[in-house]
Amino acid sequence: MKHKVTIVDDHPIVRQGLAQLINQDNELGVCGEASDIPSALQSVKECLPDIAVVDISLGQSSGLSLIEELSRQYPDLTILALSMHDEALYAERCLRAGAKGYIMKKEPPEEVIKAIKDVLNGEIYVSDNLGSRLLHKLVANKSGALSSDLDVLSNRELEVFRLIGQGVKTGKIAEQLNLSIKTIETYIDHIKKKMHFKDSRDLFLHAVQWRINESDPAGPLK
């Protein structure tokens, strides 16, 4: 009997590609698709999948919020987070929200299938690089100060922080997140207060430095 899979992604072409890939496997079959949180909750309710593959960016909605809600409503449901975003920034947060794995969209098709099967078999799926980082943190029983500070940010504030670290201007951030510039400025104010930055320049420098540190596999483990 095939394992039932629900796909949640706000891009139809991505859902179609994933569905074709999954349905080609003898052990897996797609039972539902969704593009946002309401349709995802309805799909899971109707087809009761064994696993939900969830994109963490769902337009104006947050896939992280969906992962938390699915974990609360369906504690036996296996969840795999799928994203185009850097795992250094989001993977650990997805795992804490209830996902059993995190895979980047850039991975080859066979790796996506492997990730799905691994988490269905009760394993935690992350990249080798991230696994090493998490193991290092566990053994050291500590993490970098900035990594700990990031935990105080909401999911949306974290997105804004990531984009600032990439050098994206406020107006462009608003466009990418489909929010007003005023709303983004409010998030920036919240980030500065929560992380005790002196001003916007201080925030920018820390965000850029964090991105450099986390994207350098040869750099210090956080």
mmCIF file with all atom_site columns, N, CA and C in Angstrom, residues 174-222:
data_model
loop_
_atom_site.group_PDB
_atom_site.id
_atom_site.type_symbol
_atom_site.label_atom_id
_atom_site.label_alt_id
_atom_site.label_comp_id
_atom_site.label_asym_id
_atom_site.label_entity_id
_atom_site.label_seq_id
_atom_site.pdbx_PDB_ins_code
_atom_site.Cartn_x
_atom_site.Cartn_y
_atom_site.Cartn_z
_atom_site.occupancy
_atom_site.B_iso_or_equiv
_atom_site.pdbx_formal_charge
_atom_site.auth_seq_id
_atom_site.auth_comp_id
_atom_site.auth_asym_id
_atom_site.auth_atom_id
_atom_site.pdbx_PDB_model_num
ATOM 1   N N  . ALA A 1 174 ? 9.264  44.846 0.973  1.00 0.00 ? 174 ALA A N  1
ATOM 2   C CA . ALA A 1 174 ? 7.806  44.975 0.984  1.00 0.00 ? 174 ALA A CA 1
ATOM 3   C C  . ALA A 1 174 ? 7.194  44.298 -0.240 1.00 0.00 ? 174 ALA A C  1
ATOM 4   N N  . GLU A 1 175 ? 7.823  44.484 -1.404 1.00 0.00 ? 175 GLU A N  1
ATOM 5   C CA . GLU A 1 175 ? 7.326  43.854 -2.630 1.00 0.00 ? 175 GLU A CA 1
ATOM 6   C C  . GLU A 1 175 ? 7.402  42.337 -2.541 1.00 0.00 ? 175 GLU A C  1
ATOM 7   N N  . GLN A 1 176 ? 8.535  41.821 -2.081 1.00 0.00 ? 176 GLN A N  1
ATOM 8   C CA . GLN A 1 176 ? 8.734  40.368 -2.022 1.00 0.00 ? 176 GLN A CA 1
ATOM 9   C C  . GLN A 1 176 ? 7.765  39.692 -1.061 1.00 0.00 ? 176 GLN A C  1
ATOM 10  N N  . LEU A 1 177 ? 7.450  40.379 0.044  1.00 0.00 ? 177 LEU A N  1
ATOM 11  C CA . LEU A 1 177 ? 6.578  39.777 1.060  1.00 0.00 ? 177 LEU A CA 1
ATOM 12  C C  . LEU A 1 177 ? 5.122  40.201 0.899  1.00 0.00 ? 177 LEU A C  1
ATOM 13  N N  . ASN A 1 178 ? 4.844  41.004 -0.147 1.00 0.00 ? 178 ASN A N  1
ATOM 14  C CA . ASN A 1 178 ? 3.479  41.481 -0.401 1.00 0.00 ? 178 ASN A CA 1
ATOM 15  C C  . ASN A 1 178 ? 2.912  42.240 0.792  1.00 0.00 ? 178 ASN A C  1
ATOM 16  N N  . LEU A 1 179 ? 3.744  43.091 1.375  1.00 0.00 ? 179 LEU A N  1
ATOM 17  C CA . LEU A 1 179 ? 3.344  43.898 2.519  1.00 0.00 ? 179 LEU A CA 1
ATOM 18  C C  . LEU A 1 179 ? 3.657  45.363 2.227  1.00 0.00 ? 179 LEU A C  1
ATOM 19  N N  . SER A 1 180 ? 3.097  46.270 3.029  1.00 0.00 ? 180 SER A N  1
ATOM 20  C CA . SER A 1 180 ? 3.368  47.692 2.846  1.00 0.00 ? 180 SER A CA 1
ATOM 21  C C  . SER A 1 180 ? 4.741  48.050 3.410  1.00 0.00 ? 180 SER A C  1
ATOM 22  N N  . ILE A 1 181 ? 5.296  49.139 2.906  1.00 0.00 ? 181 ILE A N  1
ATOM 23  C CA . ILE A 1 181 ? 6.586  49.609 3.417  1.00 0.00 ? 181 ILE A CA 1
ATOM 24  C C  . ILE A 1 181 ? 6.467  49.944 4.902  1.00 0.00 ? 181 ILE A C  1
ATOM 25  N N  . LYS A 1 182 ? 5.342  50.517 5.301  1.00 0.00 ? 182 LYS A N  1
ATOM 26  C CA . LYS A 1 182 ? 5.135  50.860 6.711  1.00 0.00 ? 182 LYS A CA 1
ATOM 27  C C  . LYS A 1 182 ? 5.178  49.619 7.591  1.00 0.00 ? 182 LYS A C  1
ATOM 28  N N  . THR A 1 183 ? 4.588  48.525 7.099  1.00 0.00 ? 183 THR A N  1
ATOM 29  C CA . THR A 1 183 ? 4.604  47.277 7.870  1.00 0.00 ? 183 THR A CA 1
ATOM 30  C C  . THR A 1 183 ? 6.028  46.751 8.010  1.00 0.00 ? 183 THR A C  1
ATOM 31  N N  . ILE A 1 184 ? 6.803  46.817 6.935  1.00 0.00 ? 184 ILE A N  1
ATOM 32  C CA . ILE A 1 184 ? 8.199  46.366 6.990  1.00 0.00 ? 184 ILE A CA 1
ATOM 33  C C  . ILE A 1 184 ? 8.992  47.227 7.965  1.00 0.00 ? 184 ILE A C  1
ATOM 34  N N  . GLU A 1 185 ? 8.752  48.536 7.937  1.00 0.00 ? 185 GLU A N  1
ATOM 35  C CA . GLU A 1 185 ? 9.443  49.430 8.872  1.00 0.00 ? 185 GLU A CA 1
ATOM 36  C C  . GLU A 1 185 ? 9.096  49.092 10.317 1.00 0.00 ? 185 GLU A C  1
ATOM 37  N N  . THR A 1 186 ? 7.854  48.678 10.545 1.00 0.00 ? 186 THR A N  1
ATOM 38  C CA . THR A 1 186 ? 7.453  48.257 11.893 1.00 0.00 ? 186 THR A CA 1
ATOM 39  C C  . THR A 1 186 ? 8.199  46.999 12.307 1.00 0.00 ? 186 THR A C  1
ATOM 40  N N  . TYR A 1 187 ? 8.319  46.032 11.381 1.00 0.00 ? 187 TYR A N  1
ATOM 41  C CA . TYR A 1 187 ? 9.086  44.815 11.677 1.00 0.00 ? 187 TYR A CA 1
ATOM 42  C C  . TYR A 1 187 ? 10.542 45.155 11.988 1.00 0.00 ? 187 TYR A C  1
ATOM 43  N N  . ILE A 1 188 ? 11.104 46.082 11.235 1.00 0.00 ? 188 ILE A N  1
ATOM 44  C CA . ILE A 1 188 ? 12.497 46.484 11.462 1.00 0.00 ? 188 ILE A CA 1
ATOM 45  C C  . ILE A 1 188 ? 12.656 47.093 12.854 1.00 0.00 ? 188 ILE A C  1
ATOM 46  N N  . ASP A 1 189 ? 11.688 47.916 13.256 1.00 0.00 ? 189 ASP A N  1
ATOM 47  C CA . ASP A 1 189 ? 11.728 48.497 14.607 1.00 0.00 ? 189 ASP A CA 1
ATOM 48  C C  . ASP A 1 189 ? 11.668 47.404 15.670 1.00 0.00 ? 189 ASP A C  1
ATOM 49  N N  . HIS A 1 190 ? 10.823 46.402 15.442 1.00 0.00 ? 190 HIS A N  1
ATOM 50  C CA . HIS A 1 190 ? 10.714 45.291 16.394 1.00 0.00 ? 190 HIS A CA 1
ATOM 51  C C  . HIS A 1 190 ? 12.037 44.533 16.497 1.00 0.00 ? 190 HIS A C  1
ATOM 52  N N  . ILE A 1 191 ? 12.669 44.299 15.347 1.00 0.00 ? 191 ILE A N  1
ATOM 53  C CA . ILE A 1 191 ? 13.950 43.580 15.334 1.00 0.00 ? 191 ILE A CA 1
ATOM 54  C C  . ILE A 1 191 ? 15.002 44.357 16.121 1.00 0.00 ? 191 ILE A C  1
ATOM 55  N N  . LYS A 1 192 ? 15.062 45.663 15.888 1.00 0.00 ? 192 LYS A N  1
ATOM 56  C CA . LYS A 1 192 ? 16.053 46.491 16.590 1.00 0.00 ? 192 LYS A CA 1
ATOM 57  C C  . LYS A 1 192 ? 15.837 46.445 18.100 1.00 0.00 ? 192 LYS A C  1
ATOM 58  N N  . LYS A 1 193 ? 14.581 46.496 18.524 1.00 0.00 ? 193 LYS A N  1
ATOM 59  C CA . LYS A 1 193 ? 14.289 46.471 19.958 1.00 0.00 ? 193 LYS A CA 1
ATOM 60  C C  . LYS A 1 193 ? 14.590 45.103 20.560 1.00 0.00 ? 193 LYS A C  1
ATOM 61  N N  . LYS A 1 194 ? 14.159 44.045 19.890 1.00 0.00 ? 194 LYS A N  1
ATOM 62  C CA . LYS A 1 194 ? 14.342 42.697 20.425 1.00 0.00 ? 194 LYS A CA 1
ATOM 63  C C  . LYS A 1 194 ? 15.815 42.296 20.494 1.00 0.00 ? 194 LYS A C  1
ATOM 64  N N  . MET A 1 195 ? 16.595 42.751 19.519 1.00 0.00 ? 195 MET A N  1
ATOM 65  C CA . MET A 1 195 ? 17.993 42.345 19.449 1.00 0.00 ? 195 MET A CA 1
ATOM 66  C C  . MET A 1 195 ? 18.955 43.441 19.907 1.00 0.00 ? 195 MET A C  1
ATOM 67  N N  . HIS A 1 196 ? 18.364 44.534 20.423 1.00 0.00 ? 196 HIS A N  1
ATOM 68  C CA . HIS A 1 196 ? 19.141 45.605 21.059 1.00 0.00 ? 196 HIS A CA 1
ATOM 69  C C  . HIS A 1 196 ? 20.159 46.246 20.114 1.00 0.00 ? 196 HIS A C  1
ATOM 70  N N  . PHE A 1 197 ? 19.741 46.468 18.872 1.00 0.00 ? 197 PHE A N  1
ATOM 71  C CA . PHE A 1 197 ? 20.596 47.171 17.928 1.00 0.00 ? 197 PHE A CA 1
ATOM 72  C C  . PHE A 1 197 ? 20.454 48.678 18.144 1.00 0.00 ? 197 PHE A C  1
ATOM 73  N N  . LYS A 1 198 ? 21.553 49.395 17.990 1.00 0.00 ? 198 LYS A N  1
ATOM 74  C CA . LYS A 1 198 ? 21.537 50.841 18.233 1.00 0.00 ? 198 LYS A CA 1
ATOM 75  C C  . LYS A 1 198 ? 20.709 51.578 17.184 1.00 0.00 ? 198 LYS A C  1
ATOM 76  N N  . ASP A 1 199 ? 20.833 51.161 15.945 1.00 0.00 ? 199 ASP A N  1
ATOM 77  C CA . ASP A 1 199 ? 20.136 51.829 14.855 1.00 0.00 ? 199 ASP A CA 1
ATOM 78  C C  . ASP A 1 199 ? 20.043 50.877 13.665 1.00 0.00 ? 199 ASP A C  1
ATOM 79  N N  . SER A 1 200 ? 19.503 51.377 12.561 1.00 0.00 ? 200 SER A N  1
ATOM 80  C CA . SER A 1 200 ? 19.317 50.531 11.374 1.00 0.00 ? 200 SER A CA 1
ATOM 81  C C  . SER A 1 200 ? 20.649 50.072 10.793 1.00 0.00 ? 200 SER A C  1
ATOM 82  N N  . ARG A 1 201 ? 21.670 50.924 10.884 1.00 0.00 ? 201 ARG A N  1
ATOM 83  C CA . ARG A 1 201 ? 22.987 50.536 10.373 1.00 0.00 ? 201 ARG A CA 1
ATOM 84  C C  . ARG A 1 201 ? 23.540 49.367 11.181 1.00 0.00 ? 201 ARG A C  1
ATOM 85  N N  . ASP A 1 202 ? 23.361 49.405 12.486 1.00 0.00 ? 202 ASP A N  1
ATOM 86  C CA . ASP A 1 202 ? 23.822 48.320 13.351 1.00 0.00 ? 202 ASP A CA 1
ATOM 87  C C  . ASP A 1 202 ? 23.108 47.018 12.994 1.00 0.00 ? 202 ASP A C  1
ATOM 88  N N  . LEU A 1 203 ? 21.799 47.123 12.749 1.00 0.00 ? 203 LEU A N  1
ATOM 89  C CA . LEU A 1 203 ? 21.016 45.951 12.342 1.00 0.00 ? 203 LEU A CA 1
ATOM 90  C C  . LEU A 1 203 ? 21.558 45.394 11.027 1.00 0.00 ? 203 LEU A C  1
ATOM 91  N N  . PHE A 1 204 ? 21.773 46.272 10.062 1.00 0.00 ? 204 PHE A N  1
ATOM 92  C CA . PHE A 1 204 ? 22.251 45.840 8.746  1.00 0.00 ? 204 PHE A CA 1
ATOM 93  C C  . PHE A 1 204 ? 23.595 45.125 8.849  1.00 0.00 ? 204 PHE A C  1
ATOM 94  N N  . LEU A 1 205 ? 24.531 45.694 9.598  1.00 0.00 ? 205 LEU A N  1
ATOM 95  C CA . LEU A 1 205 ? 25.857 45.096 9.727  1.00 0.00 ? 205 LEU A CA 1
ATOM 96  C C  . LEU A 1 205 ? 25.787 43.716 10.369 1.00 0.00 ? 205 LEU A C  1
ATOM 97  N N  . HIS A 1 206 ? 24.955 43.566 11.400 1.00 0.00 ? 206 HIS A N  1
ATOM 98  C CA . HIS A 1 206 ? 24.815 42.268 12.058 1.00 0.00 ? 206 HIS A CA 1
ATOM 99  C C  . HIS A 1 206 ? 24.143 41.247 11.135 1.00 0.00 ? 206 HIS A C  1
ATOM 100 N N  . ALA A 1 207 ? 23.132 41.705 10.380 1.00 0.00 ? 207 ALA A N  1
ATOM 101 C CA . ALA A 1 207 ? 22.431 40.793 9.471  1.00 0.00 ? 207 ALA A CA 1
ATOM 102 C C  . ALA A 1 207 ? 23.368 40.300 8.374  1.00 0.00 ? 207 ALA A C  1
ATOM 103 N N  . VAL A 1 208 ? 24.165 41.195 7.829  1.00 0.00 ? 208 VAL A N  1
ATOM 104 C CA . VAL A 1 208 ? 25.123 40.812 6.784  1.00 0.00 ? 208 VAL A CA 1
ATOM 105 C C  . VAL A 1 208 ? 26.173 39.864 7.347  1.00 0.00 ? 208 VAL A C  1
ATOM 106 N N  . GLN A 1 209 ? 26.702 40.178 8.530  1.00 0.00 ? 209 GLN A N  1
ATOM 107 C CA . GLN A 1 209 ? 27.726 39.327 9.132  1.00 0.00 ? 209 GLN A CA 1
ATOM 108 C C  . GLN A 1 209 ? 27.178 37.941 9.434  1.00 0.00 ? 209 GLN A C  1
ATOM 109 N N  . TRP A 1 210 ? 25.923 37.888 9.883  1.00 0.00 ? 210 TRP A N  1
ATOM 110 C CA . TRP A 1 210 ? 25.321 36.583 10.179 1.00 0.00 ? 210 TRP A CA 1
ATOM 111 C C  . TRP A 1 210 ? 25.207 35.753 8.905  1.00 0.00 ? 210 TRP A C  1
ATOM 112 N N  . ARG A 1 211 ? 24.785 36.397 7.817  1.00 0.00 ? 211 ARG A N  1
ATOM 113 C CA . ARG A 1 211 ? 24.655 35.684 6.546  1.00 0.00 ? 211 ARG A CA 1
ATOM 114 C C  . ARG A 1 211 ? 26.011 35.169 6.075  1.00 0.00 ? 211 ARG A C  1
ATOM 115 N N  . ILE A 1 212 ? 27.055 35.970 6.228  1.00 0.00 ? 212 ILE A N  1
ATOM 116 C CA . ILE A 1 212 ? 28.394 35.552 5.817  1.00 0.00 ? 212 ILE A CA 1
ATOM 117 C C  . ILE A 1 212 ? 28.849 34.348 6.635  1.00 0.00 ? 212 ILE A C  1
ATOM 118 N N  . ASN A 1 213 ? 28.661 34.419 7.945  1.00 0.00 ? 213 ASN A N  1
ATOM 119 C CA . ASN A 1 213 ? 29.085 33.324 8.828  1.00 0.00 ? 213 ASN A CA 1
ATOM 120 C C  . ASN A 1 213 ? 28.351 32.030 8.518  1.00 0.00 ? 213 ASN A C  1
ATOM 121 N N  . GLU A 1 214 ? 27.030 32.118 8.317  1.00 0.00 ? 214 GLU A N  1
ATOM 122 C CA . GLU A 1 214 ? 26.221 30.918 8.133  1.00 0.00 ? 214 GLU A CA 1
ATOM 123 C C  . GLU A 1 214 ? 26.356 30.323 6.744  1.00 0.00 ? 214 GLU A C  1
ATOM 124 N N  . SER A 1 215 ? 26.743 31.125 5.764  1.00 0.00 ? 215 SER A N  1
ATOM 125 C CA . SER A 1 215 ? 26.873 30.602 4.393  1.00 0.00 ? 215 SER A CA 1
ATOM 126 C C  . SER A 1 215 ? 28.271 30.089 4.109  1.00 0.00 ? 215 SER A C  1
ATOM 127 N N  . ASP A 1 216 ? 29.174 30.198 5.080  1.00 0.00 ? 216 ASP A N  1
ATOM 128 C CA . ASP A 1 216 ? 30.552 29.740 4.897  1.00 0.00 ? 216 ASP A CA 1
ATOM 129 C C  . ASP A 1 216 ? 30.735 28.404 5.584  1.00 0.00 ? 216 ASP A C  1
ATOM 130 N N  . PRO A 1 217 ? 30.690 27.278 4.834  1.00 0.00 ? 217 PRO A N  1
ATOM 131 C CA . PRO A 1 217 ? 30.790 25.967 5.447  1.00 0.00 ? 217 PRO A CA 1
ATOM 132 C C  . PRO A 1 217 ? 32.110 25.740 6.151  1.00 0.00 ? 217 PRO A C  1
ATOM 133 N N  . ALA A 1 218 ? 33.143 26.515 5.810  1.00 0.00 ? 218 ALA A N  1
ATOM 134 C CA . ALA A 1 218 ? 34.439 26.346 6.456  1.00 0.00 ? 218 ALA A CA 1
ATOM 135 C C  . ALA A 1 218 ? 34.574 27.232 7.681  1.00 0.00 ? 218 ALA A C  1
ATOM 136 N N  . GLY A 1 219 ? 33.560 28.067 7.908  1.00 0.00 ? 219 GLY A N  1
ATOM 137 C CA . GLY A 1 219 ? 33.621 28.985 9.030  1.00 0.00 ? 219 GLY A CA 1
ATOM 138 C C  . GLY A 1 219 ? 33.277 28.294 10.329 1.00 0.00 ? 219 GLY A C  1
ATOM 139 N N  . PRO A 1 220 ? 33.273 29.053 11.421 1.00 0.00 ? 220 PRO A N  1
ATOM 140 C CA . PRO A 1 220 ? 32.999 28.472 12.729 1.00 0.00 ? 220 PRO A CA 1
ATOM 141 C C  . PRO A 1 220 ? 31.581 27.955 12.820 1.00 0.00 ? 220 PRO A C  1
ATOM 142 N N  . LEU A 1 221 ? 31.396 26.830 13.466 1.00 0.00 ? 221 LEU A N  1
ATOM 143 C CA . LEU A 1 221 ? 30.068 26.275 13.652 1.00 0.00 ? 221 LEU A CA 1
ATOM 144 C C  . LEU A 1 221 ? 29.345 27.076 14.713 1.00 0.00 ? 221 LEU A C  1
ATOM 145 N N  . LYS A 1 222 ? 28.049 27.302 14.457 1.00 0.00 ? 222 LYS A N  1
ATOM 146 C CA . LYS A 1 222 ? 27.266 28.099 15.396 1.00 0.00 ? 222 LYS A CA 1
ATOM 147 C C  . LYS A 1 222 ? 26.382 27.203 16.233 1.00 0.00 ? 222 LYS A C  1
#
